[in-house]
Structure formats: structure tokens, C-alpha cells
CSV table of C-alpha atoms and ligand atoms in Angstrom, one decimal:
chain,number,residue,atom,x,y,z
W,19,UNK,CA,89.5,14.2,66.4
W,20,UNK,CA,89.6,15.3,62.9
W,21,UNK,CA,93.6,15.2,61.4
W,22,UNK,CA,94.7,13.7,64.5
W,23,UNK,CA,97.4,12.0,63.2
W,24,UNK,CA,98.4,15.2,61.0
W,25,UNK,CA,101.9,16.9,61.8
W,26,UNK,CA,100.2,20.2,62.7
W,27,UNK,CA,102.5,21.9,60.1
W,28,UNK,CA,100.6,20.1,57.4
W,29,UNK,CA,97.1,20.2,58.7
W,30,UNK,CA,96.1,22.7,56.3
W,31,UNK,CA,97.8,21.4,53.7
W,32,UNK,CA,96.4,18.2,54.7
W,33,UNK,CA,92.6,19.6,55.0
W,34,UNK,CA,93.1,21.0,51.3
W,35,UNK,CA,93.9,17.6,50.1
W,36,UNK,CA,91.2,16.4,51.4
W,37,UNK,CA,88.6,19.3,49.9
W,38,UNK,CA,90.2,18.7,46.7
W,39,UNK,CA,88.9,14.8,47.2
W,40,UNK,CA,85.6,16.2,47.2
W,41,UNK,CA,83.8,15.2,43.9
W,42,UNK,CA,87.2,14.1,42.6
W,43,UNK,CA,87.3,11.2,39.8
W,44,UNK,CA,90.4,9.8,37.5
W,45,UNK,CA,94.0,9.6,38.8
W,46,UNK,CA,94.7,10.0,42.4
W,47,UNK,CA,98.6,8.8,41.9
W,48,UNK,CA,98.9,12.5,40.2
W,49,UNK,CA,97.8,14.4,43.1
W,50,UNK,CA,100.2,16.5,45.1
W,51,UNK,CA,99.4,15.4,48.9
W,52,UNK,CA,101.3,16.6,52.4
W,53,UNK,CA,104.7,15.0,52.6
W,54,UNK,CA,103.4,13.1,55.6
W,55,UNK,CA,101.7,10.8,53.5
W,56,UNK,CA,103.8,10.2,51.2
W,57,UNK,CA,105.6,6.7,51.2
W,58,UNK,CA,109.3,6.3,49.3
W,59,UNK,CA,108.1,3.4,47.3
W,60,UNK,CA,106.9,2.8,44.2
W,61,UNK,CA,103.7,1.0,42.7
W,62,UNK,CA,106.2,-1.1,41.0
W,63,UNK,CA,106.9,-2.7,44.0
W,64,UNK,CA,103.6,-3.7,45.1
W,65,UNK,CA,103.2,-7.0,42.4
W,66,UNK,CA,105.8,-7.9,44.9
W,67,UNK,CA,102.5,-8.9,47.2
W,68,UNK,CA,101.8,-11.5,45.3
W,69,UNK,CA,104.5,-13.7,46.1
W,70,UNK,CA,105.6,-13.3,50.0
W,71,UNK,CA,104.3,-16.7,50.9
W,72,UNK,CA,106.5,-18.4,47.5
W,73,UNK,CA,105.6,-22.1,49.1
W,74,UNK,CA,101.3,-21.4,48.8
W,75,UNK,CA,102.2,-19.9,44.6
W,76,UNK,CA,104.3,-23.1,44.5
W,77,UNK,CA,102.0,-25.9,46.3
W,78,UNK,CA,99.2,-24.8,43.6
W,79,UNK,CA,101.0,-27.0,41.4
W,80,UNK,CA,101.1,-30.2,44.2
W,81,UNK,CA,97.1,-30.3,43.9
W,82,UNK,CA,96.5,-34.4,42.7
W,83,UNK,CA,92.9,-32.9,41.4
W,84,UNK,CA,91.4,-29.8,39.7
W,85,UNK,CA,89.5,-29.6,43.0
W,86,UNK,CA,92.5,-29.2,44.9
W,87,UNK,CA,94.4,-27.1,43.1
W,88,UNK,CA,90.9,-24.7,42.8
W,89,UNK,CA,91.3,-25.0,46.8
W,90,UNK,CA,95.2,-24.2,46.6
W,91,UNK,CA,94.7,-20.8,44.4
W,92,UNK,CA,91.8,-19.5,46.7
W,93,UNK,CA,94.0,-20.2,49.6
W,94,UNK,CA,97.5,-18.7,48.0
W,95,UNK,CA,95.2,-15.9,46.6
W,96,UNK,CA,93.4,-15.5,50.4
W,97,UNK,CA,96.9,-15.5,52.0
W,98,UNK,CA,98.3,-12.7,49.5
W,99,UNK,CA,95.7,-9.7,51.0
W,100,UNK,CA,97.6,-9.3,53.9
W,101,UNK,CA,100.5,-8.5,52.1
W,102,UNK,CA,98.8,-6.6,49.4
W,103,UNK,CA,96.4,-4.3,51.3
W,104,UNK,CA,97.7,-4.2,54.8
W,105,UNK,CA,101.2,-4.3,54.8
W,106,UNK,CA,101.4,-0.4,54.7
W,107,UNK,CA,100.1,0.5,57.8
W,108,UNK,CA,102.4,-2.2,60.0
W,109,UNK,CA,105.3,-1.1,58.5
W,110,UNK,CA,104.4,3.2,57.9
W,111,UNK,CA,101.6,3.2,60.4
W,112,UNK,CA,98.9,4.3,57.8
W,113,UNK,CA,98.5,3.6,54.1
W,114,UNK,CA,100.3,6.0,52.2
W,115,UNK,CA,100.7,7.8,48.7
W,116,UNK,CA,102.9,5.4,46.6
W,117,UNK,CA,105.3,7.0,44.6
W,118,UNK,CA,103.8,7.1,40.8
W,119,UNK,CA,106.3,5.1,38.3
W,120,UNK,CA,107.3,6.4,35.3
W,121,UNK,CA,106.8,4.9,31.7
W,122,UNK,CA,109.2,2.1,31.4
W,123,UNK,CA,110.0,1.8,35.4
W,124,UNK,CA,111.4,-1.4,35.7
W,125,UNK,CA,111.1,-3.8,39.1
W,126,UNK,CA,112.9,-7.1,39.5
W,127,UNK,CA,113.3,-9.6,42.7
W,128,UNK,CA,112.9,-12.8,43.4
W,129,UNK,CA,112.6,-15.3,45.7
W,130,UNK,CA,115.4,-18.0,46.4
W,131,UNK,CA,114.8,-22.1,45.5
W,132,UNK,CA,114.4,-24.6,48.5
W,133,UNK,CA,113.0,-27.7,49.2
W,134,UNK,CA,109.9,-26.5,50.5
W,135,UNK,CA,108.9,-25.0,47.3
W,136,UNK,CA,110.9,-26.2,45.0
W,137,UNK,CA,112.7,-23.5,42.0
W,138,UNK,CA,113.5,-20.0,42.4
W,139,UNK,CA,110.5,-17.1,42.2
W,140,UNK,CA,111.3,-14.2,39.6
W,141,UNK,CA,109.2,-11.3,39.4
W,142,UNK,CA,109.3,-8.7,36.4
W,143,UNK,CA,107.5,-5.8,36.8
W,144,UNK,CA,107.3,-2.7,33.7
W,145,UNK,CA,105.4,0.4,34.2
W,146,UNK,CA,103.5,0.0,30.8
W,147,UNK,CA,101.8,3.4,30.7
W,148,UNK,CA,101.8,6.6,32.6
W,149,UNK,CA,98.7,8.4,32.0
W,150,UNK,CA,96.6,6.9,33.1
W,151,UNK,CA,99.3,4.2,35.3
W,152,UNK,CA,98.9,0.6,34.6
W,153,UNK,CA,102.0,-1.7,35.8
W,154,UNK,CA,102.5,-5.2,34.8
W,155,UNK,CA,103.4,-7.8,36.1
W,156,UNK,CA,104.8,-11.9,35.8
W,157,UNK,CA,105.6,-13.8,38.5
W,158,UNK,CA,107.3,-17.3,37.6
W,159,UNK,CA,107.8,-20.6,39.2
W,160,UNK,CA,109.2,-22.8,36.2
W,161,UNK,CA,110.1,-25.8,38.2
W,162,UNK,CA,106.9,-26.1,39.3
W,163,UNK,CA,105.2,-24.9,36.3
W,164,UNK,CA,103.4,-22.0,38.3
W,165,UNK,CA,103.5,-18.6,36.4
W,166,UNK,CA,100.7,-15.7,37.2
W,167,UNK,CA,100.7,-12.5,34.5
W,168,UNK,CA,98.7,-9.9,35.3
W,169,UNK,CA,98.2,-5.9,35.1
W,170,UNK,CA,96.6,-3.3,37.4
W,171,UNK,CA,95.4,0.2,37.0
W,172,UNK,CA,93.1,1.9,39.1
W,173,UNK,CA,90.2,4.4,38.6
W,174,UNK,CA,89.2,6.1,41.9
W,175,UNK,CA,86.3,8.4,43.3
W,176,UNK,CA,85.4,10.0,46.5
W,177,UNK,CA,81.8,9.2,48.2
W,178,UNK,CA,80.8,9.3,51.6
W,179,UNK,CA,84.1,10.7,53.1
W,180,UNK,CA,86.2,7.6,51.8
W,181,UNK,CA,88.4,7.0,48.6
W,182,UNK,CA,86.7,4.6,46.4
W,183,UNK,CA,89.1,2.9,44.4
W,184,UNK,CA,88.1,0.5,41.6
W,185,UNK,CA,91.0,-2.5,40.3
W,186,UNK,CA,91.1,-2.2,36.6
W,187,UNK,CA,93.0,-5.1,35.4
W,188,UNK,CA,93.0,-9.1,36.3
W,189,UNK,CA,95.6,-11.5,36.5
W,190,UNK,CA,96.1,-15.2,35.2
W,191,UNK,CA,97.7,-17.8,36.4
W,192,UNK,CA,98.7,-21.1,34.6
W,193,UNK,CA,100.1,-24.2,36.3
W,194,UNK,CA,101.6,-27.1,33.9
W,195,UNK,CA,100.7,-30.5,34.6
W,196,UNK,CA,102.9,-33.2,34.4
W,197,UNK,CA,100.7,-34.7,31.4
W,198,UNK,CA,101.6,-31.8,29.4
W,199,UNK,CA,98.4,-29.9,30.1
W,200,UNK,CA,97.6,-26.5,31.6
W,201,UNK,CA,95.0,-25.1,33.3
W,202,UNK,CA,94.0,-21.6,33.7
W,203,UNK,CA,92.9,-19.7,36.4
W,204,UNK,CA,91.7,-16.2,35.6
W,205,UNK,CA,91.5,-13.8,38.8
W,206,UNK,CA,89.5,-10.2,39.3
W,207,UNK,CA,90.0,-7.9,41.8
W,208,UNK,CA,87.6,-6.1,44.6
W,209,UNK,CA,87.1,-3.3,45.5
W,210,UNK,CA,88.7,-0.9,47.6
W,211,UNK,CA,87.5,1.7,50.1
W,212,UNK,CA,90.1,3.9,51.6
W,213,UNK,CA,88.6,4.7,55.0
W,214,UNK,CA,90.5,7.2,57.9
W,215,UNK,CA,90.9,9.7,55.8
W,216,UNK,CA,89.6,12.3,58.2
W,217,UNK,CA,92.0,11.6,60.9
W,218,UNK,CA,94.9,11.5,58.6
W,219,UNK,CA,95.4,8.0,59.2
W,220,UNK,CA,94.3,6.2,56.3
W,221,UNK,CA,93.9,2.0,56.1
W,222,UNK,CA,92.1,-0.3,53.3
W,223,UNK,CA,88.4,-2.2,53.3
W,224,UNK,CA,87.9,-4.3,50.7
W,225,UNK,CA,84.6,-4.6,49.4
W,226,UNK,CA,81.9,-6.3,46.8
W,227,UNK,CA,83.1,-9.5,45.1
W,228,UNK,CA,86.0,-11.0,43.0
W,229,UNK,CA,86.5,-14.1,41.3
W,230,UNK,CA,88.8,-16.4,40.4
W,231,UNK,CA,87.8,-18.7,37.8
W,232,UNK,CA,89.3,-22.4,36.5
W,233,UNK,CA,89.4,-23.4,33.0
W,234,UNK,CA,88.4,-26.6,34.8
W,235,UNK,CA,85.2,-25.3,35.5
W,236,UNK,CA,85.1,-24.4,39.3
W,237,UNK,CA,84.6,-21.1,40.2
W,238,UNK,CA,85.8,-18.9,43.9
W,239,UNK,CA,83.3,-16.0,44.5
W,240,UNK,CA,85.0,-14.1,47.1
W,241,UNK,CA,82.7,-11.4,49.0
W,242,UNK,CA,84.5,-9.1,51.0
W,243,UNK,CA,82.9,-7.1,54.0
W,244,UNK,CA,83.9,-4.8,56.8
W,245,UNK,CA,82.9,-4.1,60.3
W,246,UNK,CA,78.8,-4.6,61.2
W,247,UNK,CA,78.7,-7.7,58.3
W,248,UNK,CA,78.8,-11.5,58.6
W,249,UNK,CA,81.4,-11.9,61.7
W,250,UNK,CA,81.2,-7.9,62.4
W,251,UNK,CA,85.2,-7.8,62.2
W,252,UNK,CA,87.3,-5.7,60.0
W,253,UNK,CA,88.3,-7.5,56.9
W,254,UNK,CA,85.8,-10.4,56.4
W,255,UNK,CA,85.6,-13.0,54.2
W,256,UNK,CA,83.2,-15.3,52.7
W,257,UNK,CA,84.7,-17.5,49.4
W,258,UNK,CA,82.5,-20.1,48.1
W,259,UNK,CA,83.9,-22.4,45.7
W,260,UNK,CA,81.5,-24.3,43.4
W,261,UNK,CA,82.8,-26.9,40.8
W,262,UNK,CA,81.4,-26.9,37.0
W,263,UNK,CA,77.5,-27.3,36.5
W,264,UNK,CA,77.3,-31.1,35.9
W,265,UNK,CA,79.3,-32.1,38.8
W,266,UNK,CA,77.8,-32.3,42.3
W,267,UNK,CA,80.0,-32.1,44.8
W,268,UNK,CA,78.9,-29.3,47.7
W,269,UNK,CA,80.5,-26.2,47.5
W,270,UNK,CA,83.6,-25.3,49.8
W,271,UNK,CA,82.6,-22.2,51.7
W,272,UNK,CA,85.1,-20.5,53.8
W,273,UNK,CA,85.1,-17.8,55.8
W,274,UNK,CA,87.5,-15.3,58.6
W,275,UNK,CA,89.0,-12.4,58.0
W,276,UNK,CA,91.9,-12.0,54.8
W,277,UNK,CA,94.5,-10.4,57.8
W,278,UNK,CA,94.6,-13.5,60.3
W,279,UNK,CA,92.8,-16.6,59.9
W,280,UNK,CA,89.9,-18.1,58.0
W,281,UNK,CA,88.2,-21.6,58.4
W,282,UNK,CA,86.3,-24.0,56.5
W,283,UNK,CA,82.7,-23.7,57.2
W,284,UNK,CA,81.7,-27.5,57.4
W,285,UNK,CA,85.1,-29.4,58.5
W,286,UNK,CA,85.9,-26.2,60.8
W,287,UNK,CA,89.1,-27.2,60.0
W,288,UNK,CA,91.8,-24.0,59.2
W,289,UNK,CA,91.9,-23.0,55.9
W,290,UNK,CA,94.4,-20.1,55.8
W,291,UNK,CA,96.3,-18.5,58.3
W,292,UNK,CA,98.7,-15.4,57.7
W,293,UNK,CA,100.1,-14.7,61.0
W,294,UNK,CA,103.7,-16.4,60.6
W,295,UNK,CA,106.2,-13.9,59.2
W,296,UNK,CA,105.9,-13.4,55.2
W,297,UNK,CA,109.4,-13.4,53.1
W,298,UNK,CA,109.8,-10.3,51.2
W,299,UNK,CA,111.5,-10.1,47.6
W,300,UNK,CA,114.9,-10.5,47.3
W,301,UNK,CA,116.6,-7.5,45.1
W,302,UNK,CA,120.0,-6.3,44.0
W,303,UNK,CA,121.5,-3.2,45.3
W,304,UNK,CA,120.9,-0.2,44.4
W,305,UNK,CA,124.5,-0.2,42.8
W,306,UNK,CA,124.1,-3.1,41.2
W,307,UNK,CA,120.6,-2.0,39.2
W,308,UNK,CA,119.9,-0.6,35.7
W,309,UNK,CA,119.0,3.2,35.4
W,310,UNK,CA,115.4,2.3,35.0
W,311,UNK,CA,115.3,0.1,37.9
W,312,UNK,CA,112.4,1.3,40.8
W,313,UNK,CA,115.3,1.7,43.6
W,314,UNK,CA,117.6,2.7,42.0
W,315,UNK,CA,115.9,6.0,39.9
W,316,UNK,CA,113.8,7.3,42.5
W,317,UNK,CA,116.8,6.6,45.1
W,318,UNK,CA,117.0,10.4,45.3
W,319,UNK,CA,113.4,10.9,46.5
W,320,UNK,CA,113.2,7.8,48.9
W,321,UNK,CA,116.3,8.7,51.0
W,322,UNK,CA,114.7,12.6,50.9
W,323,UNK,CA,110.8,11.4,52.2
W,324,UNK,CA,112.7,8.3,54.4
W,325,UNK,CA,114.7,11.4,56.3
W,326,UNK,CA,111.9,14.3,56.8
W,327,UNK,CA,114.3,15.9,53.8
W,328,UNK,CA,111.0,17.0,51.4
W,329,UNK,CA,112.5,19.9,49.6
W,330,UNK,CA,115.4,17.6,49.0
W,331,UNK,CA,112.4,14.8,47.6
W,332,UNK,CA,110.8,17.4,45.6
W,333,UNK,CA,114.0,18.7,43.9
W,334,UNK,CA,115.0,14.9,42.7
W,335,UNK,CA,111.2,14.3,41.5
W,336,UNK,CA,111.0,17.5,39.7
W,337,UNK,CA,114.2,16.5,37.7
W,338,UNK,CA,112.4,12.7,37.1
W,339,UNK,CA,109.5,14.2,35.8
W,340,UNK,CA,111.0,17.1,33.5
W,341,UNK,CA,113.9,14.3,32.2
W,342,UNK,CA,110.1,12.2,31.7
W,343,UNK,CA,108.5,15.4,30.1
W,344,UNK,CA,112.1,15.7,27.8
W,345,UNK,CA,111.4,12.0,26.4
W,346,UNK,CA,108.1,12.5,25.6
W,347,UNK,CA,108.7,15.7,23.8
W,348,UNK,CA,111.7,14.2,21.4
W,349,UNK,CA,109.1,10.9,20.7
W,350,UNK,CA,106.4,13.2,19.6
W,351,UNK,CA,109.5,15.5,17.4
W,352,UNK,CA,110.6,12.8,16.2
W,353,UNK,CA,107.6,10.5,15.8
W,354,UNK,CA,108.4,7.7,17.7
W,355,UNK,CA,106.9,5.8,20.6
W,356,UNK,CA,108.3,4.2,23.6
W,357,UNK,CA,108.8,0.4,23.6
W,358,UNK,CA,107.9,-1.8,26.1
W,359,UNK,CA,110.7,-4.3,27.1
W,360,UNK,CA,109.1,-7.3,28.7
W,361,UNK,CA,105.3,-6.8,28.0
W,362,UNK,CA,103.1,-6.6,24.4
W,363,UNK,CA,99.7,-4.7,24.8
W,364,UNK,CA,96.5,-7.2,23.4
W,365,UNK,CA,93.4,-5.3,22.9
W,366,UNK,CA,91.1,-8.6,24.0
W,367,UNK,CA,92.6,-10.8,26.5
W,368,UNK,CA,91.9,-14.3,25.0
W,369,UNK,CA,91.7,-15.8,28.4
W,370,UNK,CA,89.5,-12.9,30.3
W,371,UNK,CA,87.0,-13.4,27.4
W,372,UNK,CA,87.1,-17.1,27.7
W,373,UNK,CA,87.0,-17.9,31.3
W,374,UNK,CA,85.1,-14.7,31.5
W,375,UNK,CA,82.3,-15.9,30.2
W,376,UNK,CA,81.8,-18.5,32.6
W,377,UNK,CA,80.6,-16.3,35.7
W,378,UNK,CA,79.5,-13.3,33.4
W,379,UNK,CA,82.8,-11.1,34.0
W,380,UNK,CA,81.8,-7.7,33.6
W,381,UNK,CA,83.5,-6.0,31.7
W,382,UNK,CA,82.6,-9.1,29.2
W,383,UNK,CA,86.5,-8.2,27.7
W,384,UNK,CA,89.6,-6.4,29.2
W,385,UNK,CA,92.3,-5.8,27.6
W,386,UNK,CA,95.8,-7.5,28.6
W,387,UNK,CA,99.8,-7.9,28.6
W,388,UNK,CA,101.4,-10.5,27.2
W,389,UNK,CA,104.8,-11.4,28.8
W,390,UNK,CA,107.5,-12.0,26.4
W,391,UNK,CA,109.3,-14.0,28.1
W,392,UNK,CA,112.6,-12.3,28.7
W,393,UNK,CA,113.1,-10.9,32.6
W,394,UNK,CA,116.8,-11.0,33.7
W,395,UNK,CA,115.7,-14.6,35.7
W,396,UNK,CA,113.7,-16.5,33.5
W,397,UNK,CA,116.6,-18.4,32.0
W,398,UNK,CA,117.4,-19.9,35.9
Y,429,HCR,C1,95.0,3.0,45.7
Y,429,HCR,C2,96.5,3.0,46.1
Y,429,HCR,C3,97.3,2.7,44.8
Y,429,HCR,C4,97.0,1.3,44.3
Y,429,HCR,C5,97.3,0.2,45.3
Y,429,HCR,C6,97.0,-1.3,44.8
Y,429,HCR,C7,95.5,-1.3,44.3
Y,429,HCR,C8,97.9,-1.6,43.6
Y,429,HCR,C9,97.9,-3.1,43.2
Y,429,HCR,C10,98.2,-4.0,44.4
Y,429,HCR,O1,98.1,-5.3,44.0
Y,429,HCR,C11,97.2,-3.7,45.5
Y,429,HCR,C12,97.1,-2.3,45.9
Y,429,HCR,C13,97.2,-1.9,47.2
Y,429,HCR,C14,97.0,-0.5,47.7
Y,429,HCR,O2,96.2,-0.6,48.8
Y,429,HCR,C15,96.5,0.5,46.6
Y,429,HCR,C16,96.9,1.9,47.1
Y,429,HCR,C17,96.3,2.4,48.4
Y,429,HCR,C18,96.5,3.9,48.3
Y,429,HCR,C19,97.0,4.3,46.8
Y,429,HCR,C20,96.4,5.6,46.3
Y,429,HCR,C21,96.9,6.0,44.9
Y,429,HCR,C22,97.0,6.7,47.2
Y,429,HCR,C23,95.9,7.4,48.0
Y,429,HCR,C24,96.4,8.5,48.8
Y,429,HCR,C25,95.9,8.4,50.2
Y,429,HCR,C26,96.5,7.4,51.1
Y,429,HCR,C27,95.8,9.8,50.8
């Protein structure tokens, strides 16, 4: 039944949401939306995702050939989707409106050294623009020599009664080698369809194809497909991986569903397998963080949405976003610009053109963030 899972206080509110969907393209994150949706975290949190299985990001770097490390990327990358695209509706019931960071939001965690994956995690995230918002990101593994950079933005549209949201962005990930060389690994990211709507309960499909693509040569094409495709279950998967053009070895295919489980087609043998408990972040307390931290500057709003307290919510965000309003008003007066603290903007990704151009990455350029090496962790 339509807005079944809607408080009936907010069903209209919820139905005008929805109407306001209609024909609706650019920045979703700026939308007012019911309080029932709304979820007290922010989108700085979510490069978090990346990392909640630390010993798959750290075992890239125990590959003996280029072949197996390909292998150990598409299986870390696999195992993150859970995490990234699920994680929402086990722990809120539905996927929910993330709270939208300011410029300069900062986010910081990490994940403790043991023997299993050898040095400490550290994640730095920075809100690195507002209108339209991009967050960016470095996740670091230095013992190993596993680091991943990336940034994501979205651009979303509404067709066919579902949210259609496109990644702008890509990541890269570079693992040392104990002869001194690197490889690279540059990674895209599908497609989104945010289906439920209707019934107030919305949940993620991803959909068309991402890459991730070795400066060794071999390539994962990873199609993504809902109900009524290949296996007919929610959250399919098919990733081929194919090495360079004059080597001829068969491809790996692999196939399940990004959620559970997921096998190799030809060995049958279990390829990934996300249904042990993940570790989240570890992050300092709210007393202990910086003004610009994620927890600790929209602590106000959280504990408001996290107890049913919404004019409470509303009065903290209105005073974030006129102190935000404030900033920008004295920069333009005084002709200055806000400075980004870990990240430097590059027009032209060197490694998205470069890698790029070895499956025909469309865009043929993106532009990137450099990390500039200087989160609270990176010295440990
Ligand atoms: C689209 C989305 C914000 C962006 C979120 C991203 C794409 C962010 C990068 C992460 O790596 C992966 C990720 C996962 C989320 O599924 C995705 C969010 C889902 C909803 C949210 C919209 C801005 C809010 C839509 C409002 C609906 C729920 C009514």
C-alpha cells in the first residue's frame, strides 16, 4: 500500500516529497524531506564503507602476482557493497536522507593494528565542496603499503517512480611492492537506483557496470543487476576479470549477489562472502574532536532526529547553515576563499586519464583530489 511505512503525521508531507521528485535533476542532499527519513549521520561518514573488512584492504598487498592481487581488489572491492549500499536499512530499517556536510567537514577514524592485517587503518575524510557536495576521501594502510584516495559526488534524477542516482567521482588505490614498485588500480562506480520510494521504505539497486582497472593491465568489469536478471535475486553480480591483451590466461568470472556470497564460476569455489560481522571505524569522542569534526558539529541535530526531537534538529541545523551562510558572506567581503586542509583540487586526474584509457573510461578525464599527506594518523 502506497506510504505504508509513513508515520501518518507525515504522509502528506511525505507524498509532497515525493511530487516534488517528479522531473527533478541536480542535488537531492538539498532537499527538505519528512523527518522520518532523515538519518543523523553525515555523508562524511560513509568513505567509512570502504574499510569495515580492514584484513581484505590489507591482504591486497599479500598477492605474490599481479593476477592475484587483481583477484584481491575485486574481492575487497565486492565485499565493501554491503557496507556501502546496504548497511542503512539493517541498522534504520530503510535507506535514509544523510545529513549534507558542510564545506570543510572533517571525518577521522581508524581501524586498530593486528596480526591479521598487519598496521593500523586511518581514514581522513574533508568535505571539499558544498554546492554541488563532493567529499574526499584517503584511506591508508602504510605497513602494508595499501592506500586508496578517492572523491564522490552524485548527480541524481527521477524516472520511472525510482531515484536515479549517478557516482561522479572514482577512487585509486596504490599498493607498494616490496621491490620498490607500485601498481595502480583505478576504480569507477555504478549506478544507483533508489527503489521503495512509494511505500516510504526506501533500499538501493545497483545497476550498469563499473570498473576497476590495473596499471598491470588486467581489467574487473563488474555488471550489476536486480531481481528478474542472471540469478533473478536482488543484488546480482557478474565480475569478469581479464588480464592485458597479449597474455592468455582465461578470464576469472564470478558471480552471487554483493549482500551474501558470490562464487567462482569455473572452480565453484567461494569467492567472497560478507555474512560474518564487519568492524566499524573506530572514532574519538565527541569531547575529544575538533569543531569541524562530523560528530561533533552536527551533535546538536543527531541527538534531536535520534530522539523524535525535530524542531529541536531543525533549530541546531538552521544555526549550522546561517553560521555556513556567515562564512561565505565575509570570504566573498573580503575576497578570500576557503582552504582545504588535507586535499588539493587537480583539474585532470593523471591516473583516471591513464588507466582510463585502457577500457575507454567515459568521461575520458575526471577531475581529482590529491591527498597531502597530513591526517592526524598518518605519522603512526
Ligand atoms: C544517494 C544517497 C547519497 C549518496 C550515498 C553514496 C553514493 C555516497 C558514497 C558512498 O560510497 C556510497 C553511497 C551510498 C548511499 O546509498 C548513497 C545515498 C542513498 C540516499 C542518498 C540520497 C542523497 C538521499 C535520498 C533521499 C531518499 C532516501 C528519500
Amino acid at each position: 500500500q502506497a506510504g505504508e511505512a509513513v508515520p501518518a503525521a507525515q504522509k502528506s508531507s511525505w507524498t509532497s516529497f515525493l511530487k516534488s521528485l517528479a522531473g527533478f535533476t541536480g542535488d537531492l542532499s538539498a532537499m527538505t524531506a519528512p523527518p522520518f527519513i532523515l538519518s543523523p549521520t553525515s555523508l562524511t561518514e560513509f568513505p567509512a564503507y570502504w574499510c569495515e573488512r580492514p584484513e581484505l584492504f590489507a591482504a591486497i598487498a599479500d598477492g605474490k602476482t599481479e593476477q592475484a592481487r587483481a583477484l584481491a581488489v575485486l574481492k575487497w572491492f565486492i565485499s565493501t557493497l554491503k557496507g556501502q549500499y546496504t548497511s542503512r536499512n539493517e541498522s534504520m530499517g530503510s535507506e535514509k536522507k544523510p545529513l549534507n556536510p558542510v564545506l570543510g567537514e572533517l571525518f577521522y577514524g581508524y581501524w586498530p593494528a593486528n596480526a591479521a592485517r598487519g598496521g593500523k587503518t586511518t581514514l581522513v575524510v574533508e568535505q571539499v565542496s558544498h554546492h554541488p557536495p563532493i567529499t574526499a576521501y584517503r584511506i591508508e594502510n602504510l605497513e602494508k603499503g595499501v592506500t586508496l584516495t578517492g572523491h564522490s559526488a552524485q548527480k541524481t534524477s527521477f524516472s520511472g517512480g525510482s531515484i536515479i542516482v549517478k557516482q561522479v567521482g572514482h577512487a585509486v588505490l596504490t599498493v607498494s611492492l616490496p621491490s620498490g614498485e607500485s601498481e595502480e588500480y583505478l576504480i569507477t562506480l555504478p549506478r544507483l537506483r533508489i527503489d521503495g520510494l512509494w511505500y516510504g521504505s526506501p533500499y538501493i539497486e545497483l545497476a550498469e557496470t563499473s570498473y576497476i582497472q590495473s596499471s598491470t593491465g588486467w581489467l574487473s568489469t563488474i555488471e550489476y543487476k536486480g531481481k528478474g536478471y542472471f540469478s533473478g535475486k536482488s543484488h546480482s553480480f557478474k565480475a569478469t576479470l581479464t588480464p592485458h591483451s597479449h597474455i592468455h590466461t582465461s578470464p576469472h568470472v564470478i558471480e552471487g549477489t554483493w549482500h551474501t556470497t558470490s562464487k567462482e564460476s569455473h572452480s565453484g569455489a567461494t569467492f567472497h562472502d560478507v555474512t560474518s560481522p564487519k568492524e566499524e571505524i573506530t572514532v574519538a569522542s565527541i569531547e575529544e574532536q575538533g569543531e569541524w569534526e562530523s560528530r561533533k558539529l552536527w551533535h546538536g541535530v543527531a541527538k534531536g532526529i535520534r530522539e523524535g526531537d525535530f524542531e529541536s534538529a531543525a533549530t541546531f541545523k538552521g544555526k549550522i547553515e546561517n553560521e555556513q551562510r556567515q562564512r561565505r558572506r565575509d570570504e566573498s567581503a573580503g575576497g578570500t576563499t576557503w582552504e582545504l586542509k588535507h586535499f588539493k583540487y587537480v583539474e585532470h586526474d593523471p591516473v583516471y586519464e591513464r588507466l582510463g584509457k585502457l577500457f575507454k573510461a567515459n568521461p575520458p578525464t575526471e577531475d581529482g583530489y590529491a591527498y597531502l599527506g597530513n591526517g592526524p594518523h598518518s605519522e603512526s
